């Protein structure tokens, strides 16, 4: 059996209880060493085989899984954050399906959640934004025509950019061309939830400069939008005048 497990965004104690248990039961762990905090491996049992997939191809990863299966092992495939975002798990699952090898998925704390915690921010503020766009700047991996950054920016909502730290000159141009005012608040969150986490608050027009000045080139998320500002409306849910299924309000 193969268990895809989200390791969480960095802090070793952010893995789920289920994820930690699966690590403890694993005979083999294949972890994404470029981004997963190796401290998470503290949950493994003695004698467990550990492979770092950073230098492996898809074929090599799947071969290791098949070898584990032949030995009747439990294999954990450990991905950073939550495996469903930029995790390249679909191609692994398809190959496992072809080989008739069973698998399951355990979610993890994605770095975009870790970044909100680092910022002490709420992405969805009443009257500011009720949507979060998770996307990336086009780089070597193409982005479908309908999802170009400029188009996505036209919504003006909360936006989180993965995998874009090295492309910030172009990204900030696209964000502004799409409609964000140059002084729209923005933040770069480096290694959210890791011990060396850092937060840089800036504006859309100063994203590239801020990254350059602070030597941030990778392992960072770019967040953009009015949610980083000071203006918002109170929620209806906790408004004394508002009635809902669990509470009678004082209003009409
Ligand atoms: N599945 C992961 C994302 C993998 S893509 C998740 O859910 O978080 C890798 C990109 O995620 C990095 O280039 C960076 O943009 C972002 N990233 C991953 N961990 C991060 C962290 N702790 N802090 C900030 N960004 C992070």
PDB file of C-alpha atoms and ligand atoms in Angstrom:
ATOM      1  CA  UNK A   1       0.000   0.000   0.000  1.00  0.00           C
ATOM      2  CA  UNK A   2       1.207   3.492  -0.848  1.00  0.00           C
ATOM      3  CA  UNK A   3       0.219   6.422   1.377  1.00  0.00           C
ATOM      4  CA  UNK A   4       0.536   9.902  -0.086  1.00  0.00           C
ATOM      5  CA  UNK A   5       0.967  12.170   2.932  1.00  0.00           C
ATOM      6  CA  UNK A   6       1.024  15.950   3.213  1.00  0.00           C
ATOM      7  CA  UNK A   7       3.928  16.868   5.473  1.00  0.00           C
ATOM      8  CA  UNK A   8       2.576  20.349   6.175  1.00  0.00           C
ATOM      9  CA  UNK A   9       4.232  23.622   5.312  1.00  0.00           C
ATOM     10  CA  UNK A  10       7.371  23.355   7.429  1.00  0.00           C
ATOM     11  CA  UNK A  11       7.089  23.127  11.210  1.00  0.00           C
ATOM     12  CA  UNK A  12       7.596  19.428  11.975  1.00  0.00           C
ATOM     13  CA  UNK A  13       4.667  19.410  14.428  1.00  0.00           C
ATOM     14  CA  UNK A  14       2.280  20.634  11.731  1.00  0.00           C
ATOM     15  CA  UNK A  15       1.934  17.205  10.139  1.00  0.00           C
ATOM     16  CA  UNK A  16      -1.459  15.640  10.915  1.00  0.00           C
ATOM     17  CA  UNK A  17      -1.790  12.969  13.607  1.00  0.00           C
ATOM     18  CA  UNK A  18      -2.695  10.511  10.839  1.00  0.00           C
ATOM     19  CA  UNK A  19       0.343  11.515   8.777  1.00  0.00           C
ATOM     20  CA  UNK A  20       2.674  11.011  11.745  1.00  0.00           C
ATOM     21  CA  UNK A  21       1.116   7.594  12.459  1.00  0.00           C
ATOM     22  CA  UNK A  22       1.600   6.503   8.855  1.00  0.00           C
ATOM     23  CA  UNK A  23       5.247   7.595   9.010  1.00  0.00           C
ATOM     24  CA  UNK A  24       5.660   5.488  12.136  1.00  0.00           C
ATOM     25  CA  UNK A  25       4.185   2.436  10.398  1.00  0.00           C
ATOM     26  CA  UNK A  26       6.118   2.889   7.136  1.00  0.00           C
ATOM     27  CA  UNK A  27       8.816   0.475   5.924  1.00  0.00           C
ATOM     28  CA  UNK A  28       9.833   2.985   3.275  1.00  0.00           C
ATOM     29  CA  UNK A  29       9.505   6.780   3.015  1.00  0.00           C
ATOM     30  CA  UNK A  30      10.043   8.656  -0.232  1.00  0.00           C
ATOM     31  CA  UNK A  31      10.120  12.346   0.670  1.00  0.00           C
ATOM     32  CA  UNK A  32      10.458  15.514  -1.390  1.00  0.00           C
ATOM     33  CA  UNK A  33      13.749  16.627   0.138  1.00  0.00           C
ATOM     34  CA  UNK A  34      13.834  19.972  -1.646  1.00  0.00           C
ATOM     35  CA  UNK A  35      10.929  21.307   0.435  1.00  0.00           C
ATOM     36  CA  UNK A  36       9.922  18.889   3.205  1.00  0.00           C
ATOM     37  CA  UNK A  37      11.491  19.728   6.562  1.00  0.00           C
ATOM     38  CA  UNK A  38      13.693  16.663   7.329  1.00  0.00           C
ATOM     39  CA  UNK A  39      12.696  17.036  11.003  1.00  0.00           C
ATOM     40  CA  UNK A  40       9.366  15.454  10.028  1.00  0.00           C
ATOM     41  CA  UNK A  41      11.293  12.192   9.631  1.00  0.00           C
ATOM     42  CA  UNK A  42      11.538  12.008  13.447  1.00  0.00           C
ATOM     43  CA  UNK A  43       8.194  10.153  13.310  1.00  0.00           C
ATOM     44  CA  UNK A  44       9.579   7.223  11.315  1.00  0.00           C
ATOM     45  CA  UNK A  45      10.449   3.912  12.910  1.00  0.00           C
ATOM     46  CA  UNK A  46      13.963   2.546  13.212  1.00  0.00           C
ATOM     47  CA  UNK A  47      15.120   0.634  10.162  1.00  0.00           C
ATOM     48  CA  UNK A  48      12.727   2.412   7.815  1.00  0.00           C
ATOM     49  CA  UNK A  49      14.241   2.976   4.369  1.00  0.00           C
ATOM     50  CA  UNK A  50      14.339   6.671   3.401  1.00  0.00           C
ATOM     51  CA  UNK A  51      14.659   7.994  -0.148  1.00  0.00           C
ATOM     52  CA  UNK A  52      14.922  11.662  -1.133  1.00  0.00           C
ATOM     53  CA  UNK A  53      12.966  12.197  -4.355  1.00  0.00           C
ATOM     54  CA  UNK A  54      14.716  15.527  -5.107  1.00  0.00           C
ATOM     55  CA  UNK A  55      17.132  13.818  -7.474  1.00  0.00           C
ATOM     56  CA  UNK A  56      14.754  11.075  -8.677  1.00  0.00           C
ATOM     57  CA  UNK A  57      12.565  10.859 -11.787  1.00  0.00           C
ATOM     58  CA  UNK A  58       8.911   9.824 -11.757  1.00  0.00           C
ATOM     59  CA  UNK A  59       9.988   6.428 -13.111  1.00  0.00           C
ATOM     60  CA  UNK A  60      12.481   5.955 -10.267  1.00  0.00           C
ATOM     61  CA  UNK A  61       9.916   6.952  -7.651  1.00  0.00           C
ATOM     62  CA  UNK A  62       7.361   4.520  -9.055  1.00  0.00           C
ATOM     63  CA  UNK A  63      10.008   1.774  -9.303  1.00  0.00           C
ATOM     64  CA  UNK A  64      10.778   2.239  -5.577  1.00  0.00           C
ATOM     65  CA  UNK A  65       7.059   2.040  -4.793  1.00  0.00           C
ATOM     66  CA  UNK A  66       6.718  -1.174  -6.832  1.00  0.00           C
ATOM     67  CA  UNK A  67       9.736  -2.664  -5.077  1.00  0.00           C
ATOM     68  CA  UNK A  68       8.162  -1.854  -1.704  1.00  0.00           C
ATOM     69  CA  UNK A  69       4.909  -3.418  -2.839  1.00  0.00           C
ATOM     70  CA  UNK A  70       6.728  -6.607  -3.901  1.00  0.00           C
ATOM     71  CA  UNK A  71       8.074  -6.853  -0.329  1.00  0.00           C
ATOM     72  CA  UNK A  72       4.640  -6.207   1.131  1.00  0.00           C
ATOM     73  CA  UNK A  73       5.848  -2.909   2.614  1.00  0.00           C
ATOM     74  CA  UNK A  74       3.944   0.166   3.690  1.00  0.00           C
ATOM     75  CA  UNK A  75       5.360   3.056   1.658  1.00  0.00           C
ATOM     76  CA  UNK A  76       4.778   6.711   2.521  1.00  0.00           C
ATOM     77  CA  UNK A  77       5.198   9.226  -0.279  1.00  0.00           C
ATOM     78  CA  UNK A  78       5.728  12.441   1.667  1.00  0.00           C
ATOM     79  CA  UNK A  79       4.900  15.691  -0.102  1.00  0.00           C
ATOM     80  CA  UNK A  80       5.291  19.240   1.125  1.00  0.00           C
ATOM     81  CA  UNK A  81       2.219  21.173   2.291  1.00  0.00           C
ATOM     82  CA  UNK A  82      -0.894  19.525   0.901  1.00  0.00           C
ATOM     83  CA  UNK A  83      -0.257  17.054  -1.929  1.00  0.00           C
ATOM     84  CA  UNK A  84      -3.135  18.386  -4.052  1.00  0.00           C
ATOM     85  CA  UNK A  85      -1.382  21.673  -4.862  1.00  0.00           C
ATOM     86  CA  UNK A  86       1.549  21.541  -7.305  1.00  0.00           C
ATOM     87  CA  UNK A  87       2.381  18.132  -5.862  1.00  0.00           C
ATOM     88  CA  UNK A  88       2.632  16.100  -9.078  1.00  0.00           C
ATOM     89  CA  UNK A  89       0.708  13.266  -7.399  1.00  0.00           C
ATOM     90  CA  UNK A  90      -1.730  12.624 -10.242  1.00  0.00           C
ATOM     91  CA  UNK A  91       0.986  11.176 -12.500  1.00  0.00           C
ATOM     92  CA  UNK A  92       2.102   8.874  -9.676  1.00  0.00           C
ATOM     93  CA  UNK A  93      -1.455   7.753  -8.902  1.00  0.00           C
ATOM     94  CA  UNK A  94      -2.114   7.016 -12.592  1.00  0.00           C
ATOM     95  CA  UNK A  95       0.968   4.781 -12.758  1.00  0.00           C
ATOM     96  CA  UNK A  96      -0.079   3.020  -9.544  1.00  0.00           C
ATOM     97  CA  UNK A  97      -3.552   2.462 -11.025  1.00  0.00           C
ATOM     98  CA  UNK A  98      -1.936   0.916 -14.087  1.00  0.00           C
ATOM     99  CA  UNK A  99       0.146  -1.371 -11.904  1.00  0.00           C
ATOM    100  CA  UNK A 100      -2.862  -2.263  -9.737  1.00  0.00           C
ATOM    101  CA  UNK A 101      -1.193  -0.910  -6.569  1.00  0.00           C
ATOM    102  CA  UNK A 102      -3.597   0.523  -3.957  1.00  0.00           C
ATOM    103  CA  UNK A 103      -2.994   3.955  -2.410  1.00  0.00           C
ATOM    104  CA  UNK A 104      -4.647   6.612  -0.278  1.00  0.00           C
ATOM    105  CA  UNK A 105      -4.068  10.304   0.414  1.00  0.00           C
ATOM    106  CA  UNK A 106      -3.679  12.112   3.742  1.00  0.00           C
ATOM    107  CA  UNK A 107      -4.025  15.887   3.451  1.00  0.00           C
ATOM    108  CA  UNK A 108      -1.607  18.393   4.945  1.00  0.00           C
ATOM    109  CA  UNK A 109      -1.424  22.048   5.956  1.00  0.00           C
ATOM    110  CA  UNK A 110      -0.680  23.862   2.712  1.00  0.00           C
ATOM    111  CA  UNK A 111       1.871  26.664   2.737  1.00  0.00           C
ATOM    112  CA  UNK A 112      -0.852  29.145   1.767  1.00  0.00           C
ATOM    113  CA  UNK A 113      -2.471  28.401   5.136  1.00  0.00           C
ATOM    114  CA  UNK A 114       0.926  28.634   6.820  1.00  0.00           C
ATOM    115  CA  UNK A 115       1.461  32.018   5.152  1.00  0.00           C
ATOM    116  CA  UNK A 116      -1.870  33.369   6.443  1.00  0.00           C
ATOM    117  CA  UNK A 117      -0.849  32.292   9.931  1.00  0.00           C
ATOM    118  CA  UNK A 118       2.547  33.986   9.547  1.00  0.00           C
ATOM    119  CA  UNK A 119       0.778  37.161   8.424  1.00  0.00           C
ATOM    120  CA  UNK A 120      -1.852  36.830  11.175  1.00  0.00           C
ATOM    121  CA  UNK A 121      -4.299  37.502   8.365  1.00  0.00           C
ATOM    122  CA  UNK A 122      -7.714  36.375   7.124  1.00  0.00           C
ATOM    123  CA  UNK A 123      -7.892  35.927   3.340  1.00  0.00           C
ATOM    124  CA  UNK A 124     -11.676  36.347   3.156  1.00  0.00           C
ATOM    125  CA  UNK A 125     -12.770  39.629   4.729  1.00  0.00           C
ATOM    126  CA  UNK A 126     -16.359  40.917   4.356  1.00  0.00           C
ATOM    127  CA  UNK A 127     -16.526  43.722   1.802  1.00  0.00           C
ATOM    128  CA  UNK A 128     -12.863  43.200   0.812  1.00  0.00           C
ATOM    129  CA  UNK A 129     -12.637  39.776  -0.780  1.00  0.00           C
ATOM    130  CA  UNK A 130     -14.624  36.565  -0.548  1.00  0.00           C
ATOM    131  CA  UNK A 131     -12.409  34.568  -2.892  1.00  0.00           C
ATOM    132  CA  UNK A 132      -8.812  33.364  -2.949  1.00  0.00           C
ATOM    133  CA  UNK A 133      -7.084  32.763  -6.258  1.00  0.00           C
ATOM    134  CA  UNK A 134      -4.231  30.301  -5.950  1.00  0.00           C
ATOM    135  CA  UNK A 135      -2.066  30.447  -9.020  1.00  0.00           C
ATOM    136  CA  UNK A 136       1.457  30.929 -10.301  1.00  0.00           C
ATOM    137  CA  UNK A 137       3.385  33.105 -12.685  1.00  0.00           C
ATOM    138  CA  UNK A 138       4.062  31.351 -15.960  1.00  0.00           C
ATOM    139  CA  UNK A 139       7.618  30.072 -16.019  1.00  0.00           C
ATOM    140  CA  UNK A 140       8.998  26.935 -17.612  1.00  0.00           C
ATOM    141  CA  UNK A 141       5.663  25.320 -16.778  1.00  0.00           C
ATOM    142  CA  UNK A 142       3.030  26.913 -19.025  1.00  0.00           C
ATOM    143  CA  UNK A 143      -0.229  28.307 -17.638  1.00  0.00           C
ATOM    144  CA  UNK A 144      -3.464  27.850 -19.649  1.00  0.00           C
ATOM    145  CA  UNK A 145      -4.527  30.911 -21.672  1.00  0.00           C
ATOM    146  CA  UNK A 146      -7.606  31.587 -19.538  1.00  0.00           C
ATOM    147  CA  UNK A 147      -5.493  31.642 -16.360  1.00  0.00           C
ATOM    148  CA  UNK A 148      -2.799  34.138 -17.304  1.00  0.00           C
ATOM    149  CA  UNK A 149      -1.867  36.254 -14.307  1.00  0.00           C
ATOM    150  CA  UNK A 150      -3.173  39.453 -15.902  1.00  0.00           C
ATOM    151  CA  UNK A 151      -6.593  37.855 -16.361  1.00  0.00           C
ATOM    152  CA  UNK A 152      -6.669  36.433 -12.847  1.00  0.00           C
ATOM    153  CA  UNK A 153      -5.670  39.843 -11.470  1.00  0.00           C
ATOM    154  CA  UNK A 154      -8.751  41.440 -13.040  1.00  0.00           C
ATOM    155  CA  UNK A 155     -10.862  40.015 -10.196  1.00  0.00           C
ATOM    156  CA  UNK A 156      -9.022  42.138  -7.644  1.00  0.00           C
ATOM    157  CA  UNK A 157      -9.578  39.477  -4.982  1.00  0.00           C
ATOM    158  CA  UNK A 158      -7.114  37.885  -2.573  1.00  0.00           C
ATOM    159  CA  UNK A 159      -4.370  36.198  -4.549  1.00  0.00           C
ATOM    160  CA  UNK A 160      -1.653  33.754  -3.539  1.00  0.00           C
ATOM    161  CA  UNK A 161       1.187  33.031  -5.957  1.00  0.00           C
ATOM    162  CA  UNK A 162       3.129  29.798  -5.649  1.00  0.00           C
ATOM    163  CA  UNK A 163       6.382  29.069  -7.489  1.00  0.00           C
ATOM    164  CA  UNK A 164       6.839  32.666  -8.652  1.00  0.00           C
ATOM    165  CA  UNK A 165       9.543  34.190  -6.455  1.00  0.00           C
ATOM    166  CA  UNK A 166      12.128  34.236  -9.238  1.00  0.00           C
ATOM    167  CA  UNK A 167       9.738  35.933 -11.646  1.00  0.00           C
ATOM    168  CA  UNK A 168       8.578  38.921  -9.669  1.00  0.00           C
ATOM    169  CA  UNK A 169       9.474  41.707 -12.135  1.00  0.00           C
ATOM    170  CA  UNK A 170       7.077  40.206 -14.663  1.00  0.00           C
ATOM    171  CA  UNK A 171       4.562  39.126 -12.031  1.00  0.00           C
ATOM    172  CA  UNK A 172       4.137  42.618 -10.601  1.00  0.00           C
ATOM    173  CA  UNK A 173       3.757  44.064 -14.117  1.00  0.00           C
ATOM    174  CA  UNK A 174       1.037  41.530 -14.897  1.00  0.00           C
ATOM    175  CA  UNK A 175      -0.738  42.102 -11.579  1.00  0.00           C
ATOM    176  CA  UNK A 176      -0.870  45.851 -12.197  1.00  0.00           C
ATOM    177  CA  UNK A 177      -1.801  45.468 -15.876  1.00  0.00           C
ATOM    178  CA  UNK A 178      -4.654  43.254 -14.686  1.00  0.00           C
ATOM    179  CA  UNK A 179      -6.042  45.920 -12.395  1.00  0.00           C
ATOM    180  CA  UNK A 180      -4.379  45.978  -8.973  1.00  0.00           C
ATOM    181  CA  UNK A 181      -3.412  49.560  -8.063  1.00  0.00           C
ATOM    182  CA  UNK A 182       0.351  49.910  -7.531  1.00  0.00           C
ATOM    183  CA  UNK A 183      -0.207  50.604  -3.818  1.00  0.00           C
ATOM    184  CA  UNK A 184      -2.312  47.447  -3.244  1.00  0.00           C
ATOM    185  CA  UNK A 185      -0.880  45.785  -0.143  1.00  0.00           C
ATOM    186  CA  UNK A 186       1.210  42.675  -0.748  1.00  0.00           C
ATOM    187  CA  UNK A 187       3.481  40.402   1.260  1.00  0.00           C
ATOM    188  CA  UNK A 188       6.227  37.900   0.618  1.00  0.00           C
ATOM    189  CA  UNK A 189       6.214  35.034   3.110  1.00  0.00           C
ATOM    190  CA  UNK A 190       9.457  33.088   3.164  1.00  0.00           C
ATOM    191  CA  UNK A 191       9.466  29.576   4.666  1.00  0.00           C
ATOM    192  CA  UNK A 192       6.099  29.937   6.387  1.00  0.00           C
ATOM    193  CA  UNK A 193       5.961  27.944   9.659  1.00  0.00           C
ATOM    194  CA  UNK A 194       9.659  26.979   9.471  1.00  0.00           C
ATOM    195  CA  UNK A 195      11.879  28.140  12.352  1.00  0.00           C
ATOM    196  CA  UNK A 196      13.484  30.703   9.987  1.00  0.00           C
ATOM    197  CA  UNK A 197      10.163  32.038   8.646  1.00  0.00           C
ATOM    198  CA  UNK A 198      10.246  35.656   7.471  1.00  0.00           C
ATOM    199  CA  UNK A 199       7.515  38.058   6.394  1.00  0.00           C
ATOM    200  CA  UNK A 200       8.043  41.083   4.169  1.00  0.00           C
ATOM    201  CA  UNK A 201       5.124  43.465   3.770  1.00  0.00           C
ATOM    202  CA  UNK A 202       5.188  45.695   0.709  1.00  0.00           C
ATOM    203  CA  UNK A 203       2.918  46.759  -2.161  1.00  0.00           C
ATOM    204  CA  UNK A 204       2.272  45.213  -5.559  1.00  0.00           C
ATOM    205  CA  UNK A 205       4.649  47.707  -7.186  1.00  0.00           C
ATOM    206  CA  UNK A 206       7.513  46.903  -4.772  1.00  0.00           C
ATOM    207  CA  UNK A 207       7.326  43.084  -4.783  1.00  0.00           C
ATOM    208  CA  UNK A 208      10.393  42.518  -6.979  1.00  0.00           C
ATOM    209  CA  UNK A 209      12.444  45.144  -5.167  1.00  0.00           C
ATOM    210  CA  UNK A 210      11.490  43.715  -1.758  1.00  0.00           C
ATOM    211  CA  UNK A 211      12.517  40.197  -2.794  1.00  0.00           C
ATOM    212  CA  UNK A 212      15.779  41.477  -4.280  1.00  0.00           C
ATOM    213  CA  UNK A 213      16.720  43.557  -1.234  1.00  0.00           C
ATOM    214  CA  UNK A 214      16.084  40.653   1.103  1.00  0.00           C
ATOM    215  CA  UNK A 215      17.686  38.008  -1.146  1.00  0.00           C
ATOM    216  CA  UNK A 216      14.500  35.952  -1.372  1.00  0.00           C
ATOM    217  CA  UNK A 217      14.678  33.706  -4.439  1.00  0.00           C
ATOM    218  CA  UNK A 218      12.705  30.601  -3.458  1.00  0.00           C
ATOM    219  CA  UNK A 219      10.505  28.866  -0.855  1.00  0.00           C
ATOM    220  CA  UNK A 220       8.253  31.888  -0.665  1.00  0.00           C
ATOM    221  CA  UNK A 221       4.645  32.748  -1.374  1.00  0.00           C
ATOM    222  CA  UNK A 222       3.435  36.057  -2.733  1.00  0.00           C
ATOM    223  CA  UNK A 223       0.158  37.288  -1.294  1.00  0.00           C
ATOM    224  CA  UNK A 224      -1.714  40.239  -2.726  1.00  0.00           C
ATOM    225  CA  UNK A 225      -4.909  42.081  -1.893  1.00  0.00           C
ATOM    226  CA  UNK A 226      -6.919  44.345   0.339  1.00  0.00           C
ATOM    227  CA  UNK A 227      -7.017  41.645   3.021  1.00  0.00           C
ATOM    228  CA  UNK A 228      -3.572  42.940   4.033  1.00  0.00           C
ATOM    229  CA  UNK A 229      -5.000  46.443   4.505  1.00  0.00           C
ATOM    230  CA  UNK A 230      -6.914  48.006   7.382  1.00  0.00           C
ATOM    231  CA  UNK A 231     -10.438  48.415   5.942  1.00  0.00           C
ATOM    232  CA  UNK A 232     -13.133  45.737   6.217  1.00  0.00           C
ATOM    233  CA  UNK A 233     -16.697  45.173   7.445  1.00  0.00           C
ATOM    234  CA  UNK A 234     -17.599  43.170  10.525  1.00  0.00           C
ATOM    235  CA  UNK A 235     -18.930  39.675   9.846  1.00  0.00           C
ATOM    236  CA  UNK A 236     -22.681  39.096   9.901  1.00  0.00           C
ATOM    237  CA  UNK A 237     -22.133  35.832  11.781  1.00  0.00           C
ATOM    238  CA  UNK A 238     -21.071  37.543  15.031  1.00  0.00           C
ATOM    239  CA  UNK A 239     -23.098  40.747  14.596  1.00  0.00           C
ATOM    240  CA  UNK A 240     -25.448  41.079  17.641  1.00  0.00           C
ATOM    241  CA  UNK A 241     -28.268  42.252  15.337  1.00  0.00           C
ATOM    242  CA  UNK A 242     -28.018  39.313  12.936  1.00  0.00           C
ATOM    243  CA  UNK A 243     -30.240  36.227  13.385  1.00  0.00           C
ATOM    244  CA  UNK A 244     -29.141  32.821  12.143  1.00  0.00           C
ATOM    245  CA  UNK A 245     -29.816  29.156  12.801  1.00  0.00           C
ATOM    246  CA  UNK A 246     -27.853  29.076  16.071  1.00  0.00           C
ATOM    247  CA  UNK A 247     -28.606  32.512  17.565  1.00  0.00           C
ATOM    248  CA  UNK A 248     -31.470  35.052  17.711  1.00  0.00           C
ATOM    249  CA  UNK A 249     -30.232  38.572  16.967  1.00  0.00           C
ATOM    250  CA  UNK A 250     -31.504  41.859  18.330  1.00  0.00           C
ATOM    251  CA  UNK A 251     -32.138  43.364  14.882  1.00  0.00           C
ATOM    252  CA  UNK A 252     -35.190  43.272  12.568  1.00  0.00           C
TER     253      UNK A 252
HETATM  254  N1  LIG B   1       2.033  21.332  -2.043  1.00  0.00           N
HETATM  255  C1  LIG B   1       2.705  22.516  -1.549  1.00  0.00           C
HETATM  256  C2  LIG B   1       3.221  23.405  -2.662  1.00  0.00           C
HETATM  257  C3  LIG B   1       4.319  22.787  -3.495  1.00  0.00           C
HETATM  258  S1  LIG B   1       4.897  23.850  -4.765  1.00  0.00           S
HETATM  259  C4  LIG B   1       1.782  23.250  -0.567  1.00  0.00           C
HETATM  260  O1  LIG B   1       0.618  22.877  -0.407  1.00  0.00           O
HETATM  261  O2  LIG B   1       2.248  24.208   0.054  1.00  0.00           O
HETATM  262  C5  LIG B   1       6.311  24.569  -4.033  1.00  0.00           C
HETATM  263  C6  LIG B   1       6.085  26.050  -3.797  1.00  0.00           C
HETATM  264  O3  LIG B   1       5.248  26.209  -2.662  1.00  0.00           O
HETATM  265  C7  LIG B   1       7.337  26.847  -3.476  1.00  0.00           C
HETATM  266  O4  LIG B   1       7.970  27.289  -4.647  1.00  0.00           O
HETATM  267  C8  LIG B   1       6.771  28.010  -2.709  1.00  0.00           C
HETATM  268  O5  LIG B   1       6.195  28.955  -3.583  1.00  0.00           O
HETATM  269  C9  LIG B   1       5.642  27.353  -1.950  1.00  0.00           C
HETATM  270  N2  LIG B   1       6.020  26.925  -0.585  1.00  0.00           N
HETATM  271  C10 LIG B   1       6.114  25.674  -0.113  1.00  0.00           C
HETATM  272  N3  LIG B   1       6.383  25.674   1.213  1.00  0.00           N
HETATM  273  C11 LIG B   1       6.440  26.972   1.583  1.00  0.00           C
HETATM  274  C12 LIG B   1       6.618  27.648   2.827  1.00  0.00           C
HETATM  275  N4  LIG B   1       6.803  26.970   3.964  1.00  0.00           N
HETATM  276  N5  LIG B   1       6.587  28.996   2.833  1.00  0.00           N
HETATM  277  C13 LIG B   1       6.368  29.696   1.700  1.00  0.00           C
HETATM  278  N6  LIG B   1       6.178  29.118   0.506  1.00  0.00           N
HETATM  279  C14 LIG B   1       6.199  27.775   0.444  1.00  0.00           C
END
